[in-house]
């Protein structure tokens, strides 16, 4: 810590957190259970829901069982969103991207598709975003728990999709 402060302290004091629980970039990272790490972004999800205008008109019991419906990849011919709504769409999708990469991989597919729509979002796209936000509303208490049964055996699974969009991007 002293070495880091000597090297980088001119930009601001380097801070260290000791112990089993750390707050970092909207995440609470909890190492208090042996063999597990819990990544908690419940406050971040609550903030996303509070900031998303359509959620302000819904009840807390208004939830979706899944983040997306079967028609997720159907673009349709919806009317474009006005500038203010398009900016809110873009902001919310960006927040969802941050969330899904850290603590909520369950929304990753919906976010991956919605990221392709931020340039010219339509009312159809907004409906898909509202669906995902209703799912987050129903699962706002979920946290990501990573654990290991046997540290000597590693299994890693990777999947990829190619040319799944009409423009082959």
XYZ file of N, CA and C in Angstrom:
507
model
N 0.829 -1.191 0.000
C 0.000 0.000 0.000
C 0.871 1.252 0.000
N 1.947 1.198 0.780
C 2.868 2.343 0.800
C 3.503 2.545 -0.565
N 3.936 1.440 -1.193
C 4.540 1.536 -2.522
C 3.550 2.117 -3.531
N 2.290 1.656 -3.520
C 1.268 2.180 -4.422
C 1.035 3.669 -4.193
N 0.994 4.087 -2.934
C 0.801 5.505 -2.642
C 1.991 6.340 -3.099
N 3.202 5.823 -2.964
C 4.369 6.559 -3.464
C 4.309 6.694 -4.981
N 3.924 5.611 -5.652
C 3.913 5.598 -7.112
C 2.724 6.360 -7.699
N 1.528 6.201 -7.130
C 0.310 6.769 -7.711
C -0.378 7.784 -6.806
N 0.162 8.064 -5.654
C -0.470 8.963 -4.695
C -0.645 10.379 -5.194
N 0.108 10.775 -6.213
C -0.049 12.128 -6.763
C -1.415 12.302 -7.425
N -2.048 11.201 -7.829
C -3.378 11.262 -8.442
C -4.480 11.211 -7.400
N -4.132 10.879 -6.195
C -5.086 10.727 -5.100
C -4.648 9.556 -4.242
N -5.007 9.598 -2.996
C -4.584 8.549 -2.062
C -5.139 7.192 -2.488
N -4.277 6.197 -2.494
C -4.692 4.835 -2.784
C -5.317 4.272 -1.512
N -6.510 3.725 -1.648
C -7.232 3.213 -0.488
C -7.253 1.691 -0.527
N -7.244 1.093 0.614
C -7.312 -0.364 0.720
C -8.464 -0.744 1.635
N -9.111 -1.830 1.290
C -10.174 -2.375 2.132
C -9.725 -3.739 2.601
N -9.798 -3.952 3.866
C -9.413 -5.244 4.421
C -10.660 -5.898 5.005
N -10.678 -7.194 4.998
C -11.814 -7.910 5.539
C -12.501 -8.744 4.487
N -13.650 -9.270 4.840
C -14.347 -10.221 3.978
C -15.354 -9.567 3.040
N -15.727 -8.318 3.295
C -16.751 -7.665 2.482
C -16.189 -6.378 1.903
N -16.351 -6.218 0.576
C -15.803 -5.059 -0.117
C -16.881 -4.428 -0.991
N -16.907 -3.124 -1.041
C -17.773 -2.384 -1.963
C -16.910 -1.881 -3.101
N -17.331 -2.186 -4.348
C -16.544 -1.796 -5.504
C -17.459 -1.625 -6.706
N -17.499 -0.431 -7.272
C -18.237 -0.136 -8.498
C -19.679 -0.652 -8.478
N -20.393 -0.349 -7.425
C -21.793 -0.743 -7.340
C -22.013 -2.173 -6.898
N -20.939 -2.883 -6.606
C -21.042 -4.275 -6.173
C -20.631 -4.387 -4.709
N -21.290 -5.255 -3.987
C -20.817 -5.664 -2.674
C -20.299 -7.073 -2.863
N -19.005 -7.247 -2.667
C -18.356 -8.532 -2.874
C -18.082 -9.134 -1.494
N -18.696 -10.281 -1.245
C -18.685 -10.890 0.086
C -17.948 -12.225 0.056
N -16.824 -12.282 0.763
C -16.027 -13.498 0.880
C -16.187 -14.147 2.258
N -17.241 -13.825 2.991
C -17.371 -14.280 4.377
C -17.684 -15.769 4.514
N -18.147 -16.420 3.467
C -18.431 -17.849 3.522
C -17.297 -18.615 2.833
N -16.781 -19.615 3.488
C -15.660 -20.386 2.959
C -16.031 -21.041 1.628
N -15.172 -20.844 0.631
C -15.368 -21.467 -0.672
C -16.393 -20.770 -1.547
N -16.863 -19.603 -1.144
C -17.884 -18.882 -1.912
C -17.538 -17.409 -1.998
N -18.002 -16.790 -3.067
C -18.008 -15.336 -3.157
C -19.409 -14.942 -3.619
N -19.975 -13.961 -2.960
C -21.316 -13.472 -3.294
C -21.170 -12.068 -3.845
N -21.687 -11.871 -5.053
C -21.642 -10.557 -5.682
C -23.060 -10.003 -5.647
N -23.242 -8.953 -4.891
C -24.553 -8.378 -4.610
C -24.661 -7.006 -5.273
N -25.620 -6.873 -6.194
C -25.879 -5.581 -6.838
C -27.356 -5.205 -6.682
N -27.942 -5.585 -5.554
C -29.363 -5.294 -5.342
C -29.650 -3.795 -5.316
N -28.766 -3.007 -4.735
C -28.973 -1.553 -4.720
C -28.901 -0.973 -6.129
N -28.014 -1.519 -6.949
C -27.881 -1.069 -8.340
C -29.167 -1.375 -9.107
N -29.710 -2.582 -8.920
C -30.966 -2.973 -9.575
C -32.093 -2.056 -9.117
N -32.164 -1.784 -7.830
C -33.210 -0.889 -7.307
C -33.091 0.492 -7.935
N -31.872 0.987 -8.085
C -31.661 2.287 -8.735
C -32.080 2.271 -10.190
N -31.777 1.178 -10.893
C -32.209 1.052 -12.295
C -33.729 1.108 -12.393
N -34.389 0.376 -11.509
C -35.850 0.341 -11.531
C -36.441 1.698 -11.186
N -35.837 2.396 -10.234
C -36.326 3.723 -9.850
C -36.154 4.733 -10.982
N -35.059 4.607 -11.735
C -34.762 5.571 -12.798
C -35.527 5.307 -14.088
N -36.035 4.099 -14.271
C -36.706 3.741 -15.521
C -38.165 4.177 -15.455
N -38.505 5.171 -16.243
C -39.816 5.827 -16.168
C -41.007 4.869 -16.235
N -41.056 3.895 -17.157
C -42.237 3.016 -17.187
C -42.446 2.240 -15.890
N -41.389 1.949 -15.155
C -41.534 1.207 -13.908
C -42.203 2.050 -12.829
N -42.151 3.352 -12.954
C -42.767 4.226 -11.960
C -44.286 4.138 -12.002
N -44.829 3.613 -13.114
C -46.273 3.495 -13.267
C -46.768 2.086 -12.968
N -45.846 1.178 -12.686
C -46.216 -0.207 -12.427
C -46.191 -0.489 -10.930
N -46.914 -1.506 -10.525
C -46.899 -1.941 -9.133
C -45.650 -2.780 -8.892
N -45.227 -2.870 -7.652
C -44.072 -3.713 -7.337
C -44.385 -5.182 -7.583
N -45.657 -5.537 -7.681
C -46.031 -6.917 -7.966
C -46.089 -7.186 -9.465
N -45.867 -6.167 -10.299
C -45.894 -6.344 -11.745
C -44.545 -6.903 -12.185
N -44.514 -8.218 -12.409
C -43.255 -8.891 -12.712
C -43.416 -9.776 -13.944
N -42.297 -10.183 -14.516
C -42.273 -11.131 -15.626
C -41.510 -12.373 -15.172
N -41.934 -13.550 -15.626
C -41.249 -14.772 -15.203
C -39.890 -14.983 -15.875
N -39.679 -14.342 -17.016
C -38.414 -14.461 -17.749
C -38.006 -13.084 -18.259
N -36.718 -12.881 -18.557
C -36.288 -11.568 -19.040
C -36.739 -11.261 -20.461
N -37.101 -12.276 -21.242
C -37.516 -12.033 -22.624
C -38.513 -13.100 -23.054
N -39.313 -12.727 -24.040
C -40.251 -13.683 -24.619
C -39.607 -14.362 -25.822
N -40.316 -15.297 -26.428
C -39.787 -16.048 -27.571
C -39.526 -15.160 -28.783
N -40.192 -14.001 -28.863
C -40.022 -13.117 -30.018
C -38.904 -12.089 -29.824
N -37.982 -12.344 -28.918
C -36.923 -11.374 -28.615
C -36.207 -10.901 -29.867
N -35.875 -11.799 -30.786
C -35.085 -11.423 -31.959
C -35.923 -10.909 -33.119
N -37.245 -10.858 -32.965
C -38.106 -10.292 -34.002
C -38.081 -8.775 -33.898
N -37.646 -8.116 -34.937
C -37.506 -6.658 -34.907
C -38.843 -5.972 -35.150
N -39.618 -6.456 -36.083
C -40.914 -5.848 -36.363
C -40.770 -4.488 -37.021
N -41.887 -3.794 -37.192
C -41.907 -2.469 -37.830
C -42.460 -1.431 -36.880
N -41.936 -1.375 -35.673
C -42.438 -0.426 -34.689
C -42.055 1.000 -35.010
N -42.809 1.910 -34.455
C -42.517 3.341 -34.601
C -41.270 3.681 -33.800
N -40.418 4.553 -34.332
C -39.220 4.941 -33.578
C -39.594 5.726 -32.324
N -38.764 5.600 -31.297
C -38.962 6.359 -30.066
C -38.533 7.803 -30.283
N -39.169 8.716 -29.551
C -38.713 10.106 -29.627
C -37.346 10.224 -28.950
N -36.708 11.359 -29.114
C -35.320 11.524 -28.657
C -35.155 11.251 -27.160
N -36.040 11.777 -26.339
C -35.928 11.581 -24.885
C -36.070 10.113 -24.508
N -37.049 9.439 -25.092
C -37.262 8.025 -24.780
C -36.117 7.161 -25.331
N -35.585 7.536 -26.495
C -34.461 6.797 -27.066
C -33.231 6.920 -26.168
N -33.017 8.114 -25.604
C -31.881 8.303 -24.694
C -32.066 7.478 -23.420
N -33.289 7.447 -22.899
C -33.551 6.637 -21.708
C -33.374 5.150 -22.025
N -33.815 4.727 -23.207
C -33.626 3.345 -23.639
C -32.135 3.011 -23.643
N -31.341 3.868 -24.269
C -29.896 3.648 -24.372
C -29.258 3.594 -22.984
N -29.609 4.520 -22.117
C -29.055 4.564 -20.760
C -29.401 3.292 -19.985
N -30.642 2.868 -20.064
C -31.076 1.691 -19.313
C -30.410 0.421 -19.841
N -30.274 0.320 -21.162
C -29.589 -0.839 -21.737
C -28.119 -0.845 -21.305
N -27.474 0.316 -21.284
C -26.073 0.392 -20.842
C -25.946 -0.032 -19.376
N -26.873 0.399 -18.543
C -26.861 -0.021 -17.138
C -27.077 -1.534 -17.025
N -27.963 -2.066 -17.843
C -28.205 -3.500 -17.845
C -26.980 -4.281 -18.305
N -26.242 -3.732 -19.258
C -25.016 -4.377 -19.726
C -23.986 -4.443 -18.599
N -23.837 -3.346 -17.871
C -22.930 -3.316 -16.719
C -23.353 -4.369 -15.696
N -24.653 -4.442 -15.429
C -25.193 -5.380 -14.443
C -25.000 -6.829 -14.861
N -25.317 -7.144 -16.110
C -25.278 -8.556 -16.522
C -23.858 -9.085 -16.594
N -22.887 -8.237 -16.813
C -21.499 -8.687 -16.874
C -20.904 -8.923 -15.497
N -21.540 -8.440 -14.447
C -20.983 -8.548 -13.110
C -21.769 -9.472 -12.191
N -23.085 -9.325 -12.154
C -23.833 -10.058 -11.142
C -25.131 -10.692 -11.619
N -25.591 -10.382 -12.829
C -26.881 -10.915 -13.273
C -26.780 -11.502 -14.686
N -26.071 -12.621 -14.835
C -25.959 -13.230 -16.166
C -27.295 -13.722 -16.718
N -28.313 -13.813 -15.884
C -29.628 -14.263 -16.334
C -30.283 -13.303 -17.323
N -29.864 -12.036 -17.352
C -30.446 -11.082 -18.302
C -29.537 -10.864 -19.509
N -28.468 -11.623 -19.602
C -27.462 -11.366 -20.641
C -28.016 -11.471 -22.059
N -28.821 -12.477 -22.356
C -29.350 -12.633 -23.707
C -30.216 -11.444 -24.103
N -31.117 -11.036 -23.219
C -31.978 -9.887 -23.520
C -31.152 -8.629 -23.728
N -30.169 -8.404 -22.870
C -29.320 -7.214 -22.992
C -28.499 -7.265 -24.272
N -27.964 -8.432 -24.608
C -27.161 -8.559 -25.829
C -27.984 -8.140 -27.044
N -29.245 -8.565 -27.104
C -30.082 -8.152 -28.227
C -30.414 -6.666 -28.152
N -30.804 -6.183 -26.982
C -31.175 -4.771 -26.854
C -30.004 -3.848 -27.184
N -28.788 -4.304 -26.958
C -27.611 -3.501 -27.340
C -27.555 -3.275 -28.844
N -28.097 -4.210 -29.610
C -28.095 -4.041 -31.068
C -29.164 -3.050 -31.516
N -30.029 -2.636 -30.612
C -31.160 -1.771 -30.968
C -31.019 -0.341 -30.450
N -29.932 -0.018 -29.768
C -29.828 1.313 -29.156
C -29.676 2.430 -30.183
N -29.220 2.120 -31.373
C -29.025 3.165 -32.381
C -30.352 3.738 -32.859
N -31.321 2.870 -33.110
C -32.635 3.311 -33.588
C -33.733 2.505 -32.897
N -33.930 2.715 -31.592
C -34.937 1.917 -30.877
C -36.365 2.278 -31.283
N -37.214 1.267 -31.239
C -38.625 1.449 -31.567
C -39.473 1.119 -30.338
N -40.775 1.324 -30.498
C -41.687 0.975 -29.409
C -41.668 -0.526 -29.133
N -41.428 -1.321 -30.153
C -41.318 -2.773 -29.961
C -40.111 -3.075 -29.068
N -38.994 -2.423 -29.335
C -37.787 -2.613 -28.520
C -38.024 -2.147 -27.088
N -38.729 -1.052 -26.950
C -39.027 -0.537 -25.608
C -39.858 -1.544 -24.818
N -40.800 -2.187 -25.492
C -41.600 -3.221 -24.843
C -40.737 -4.373 -24.349
N -39.720 -4.718 -25.126
C -38.811 -5.788 -24.710
C -37.965 -5.352 -23.513
N -37.586 -4.089 -23.497
C -36.837 -3.569 -22.349
C -37.727 -3.534 -21.105
N -38.972 -3.120 -21.264
C -39.908 -3.115 -20.127
C -40.081 -4.538 -19.595
N -40.167 -5.504 -20.486
C -40.288 -6.910 -20.056
C -39.091 -7.301 -19.193
N -37.875 -6.951 -19.655
C -36.684 -7.292 -18.891
C -36.673 -6.579 -17.540
N -37.100 -5.331 -17.518
C -37.138 -4.576 -16.270
C -38.187 -5.162 -15.317
N -39.299 -5.643 -15.848
C -40.296 -6.305 -15.002
C -39.724 -7.595 -14.419
N -38.887 -8.286 -15.186
C -38.195 -9.477 -14.662
C -37.263 -9.080 -13.521
N -36.479 -8.006 -13.725
C -35.598 -7.533 -12.651
C -36.408 -7.128 -11.424
N -37.576 -6.560 -11.646
C -38.448 -6.173 -10.535
C -38.834 -7.398 -9.698
N -39.083 -8.499 -10.372
C -39.468 -9.712 -9.659
C -38.301 -10.469 -9.049
N -37.094 -10.176 -9.510
C -35.917 -10.896 -9.018
C -34.921 -9.928 -8.373
N -35.423 -8.829 -7.868
C -34.531 -7.787 -7.327
C -33.711 -8.255 -6.135
N -34.105 -9.332 -5.492
C -33.360 -9.835 -4.336
C -32.281 -10.847 -4.727
N -32.177 -11.189 -6.013
C -31.192 -12.180 -6.448
C -29.771 -11.625 -6.386
N -28.852 -12.475 -5.985
C -27.421 -12.155 -5.986
C -26.694 -13.303 -6.688
N -25.486 -13.043 -7.154
C -24.682 -14.070 -7.801
C -23.767 -14.711 -6.766
N -23.864 -16.031 -6.639
C -22.989 -16.770 -5.730
C -22.120 -17.690 -6.556
N -20.819 -17.513 -6.434
C -19.862 -18.373 -7.111
C -19.198 -19.248 -6.065
N -19.147 -20.553 -6.346
C -18.535 -21.468 -5.389
C -17.815 -22.571 -6.146
N -17.083 -23.368 -5.406
C -16.323 -24.455 -5.994
C -16.508 -25.709 -5.136
N -16.705 -26.845 -5.809
C -16.797 -28.119 -5.093
C -15.418 -28.754 -4.973
N -14.698 -28.778 -6.092
C -13.367 -29.383 -6.120
C -12.444 -28.463 -6.909
N -11.521 -27.778 -6.251
C -10.674 -26.811 -6.954
C -9.665 -27.459 -7.917
N -9.591 -28.783 -7.940
C -8.634 -29.459 -8.808
C -9.230 -29.833 -10.164
N -10.544 -29.697 -10.295
C -11.208 -30.016 -11.560
C -11.866 -28.746 -12.081
N -11.453 -28.330 -13.266
C -11.997 -27.105 -13.853
C -12.770 -27.463 -15.119
N -14.009 -27.024 -15.174
C -14.842 -27.163 -16.370
C -15.190 -25.763 -16.844
N -14.972 -25.499 -18.099
C -15.281 -24.185 -18.659
C -16.091 -24.411 -19.918
N -17.255 -23.776 -20.034
C -18.126 -23.953 -21.185
C -18.273 -22.620 -21.910
N -18.091 -22.648 -23.204
C -18.185 -21.434 -24.017
C -19.154 -21.720 -25.156
N -19.970 -20.742 -25.474
C -20.908 -20.870 -26.572
C -20.841 -19.599 -27.392
N -21.108 -19.706 -28.664
C -21.083 -18.521 -29.523
C -22.164 -18.652 -30.583
N -22.676 -17.520 -31.017
C -23.648 -17.479 -32.115
C -23.088 -16.567 -33.191
N -23.303 -16.957 -34.413
C -22.790 -16.170 -35.527
C -23.922 -15.836 -36.483
N -23.934 -14.608 -36.980
C -24.890 -14.167 -37.995
C -26.331 -14.414 -37.550
N -26.657 -14.042 -36.319
C -28.007 -14.278 -35.813
C -28.941 -13.099 -36.081
N -28.412 -11.996 -36.598
C -29.223 -10.824 -36.875
C -29.423 -10.663 -38.383
N -30.501 -10.023 -38.782
C -30.782 -9.884 -40.210
C -29.649 -9.223 -41.012
N -28.904 -8.315 -40.370
C -27.818 -7.650 -41.094
C -26.482 -8.375 -40.936
N -26.506 -9.573 -40.338
C -25.328 -10.448 -40.138
C -24.219 -9.811 -39.320
N -24.535 -8.855 -38.473
C -23.531 -8.240 -37.600
C -23.415 -9.030 -36.326
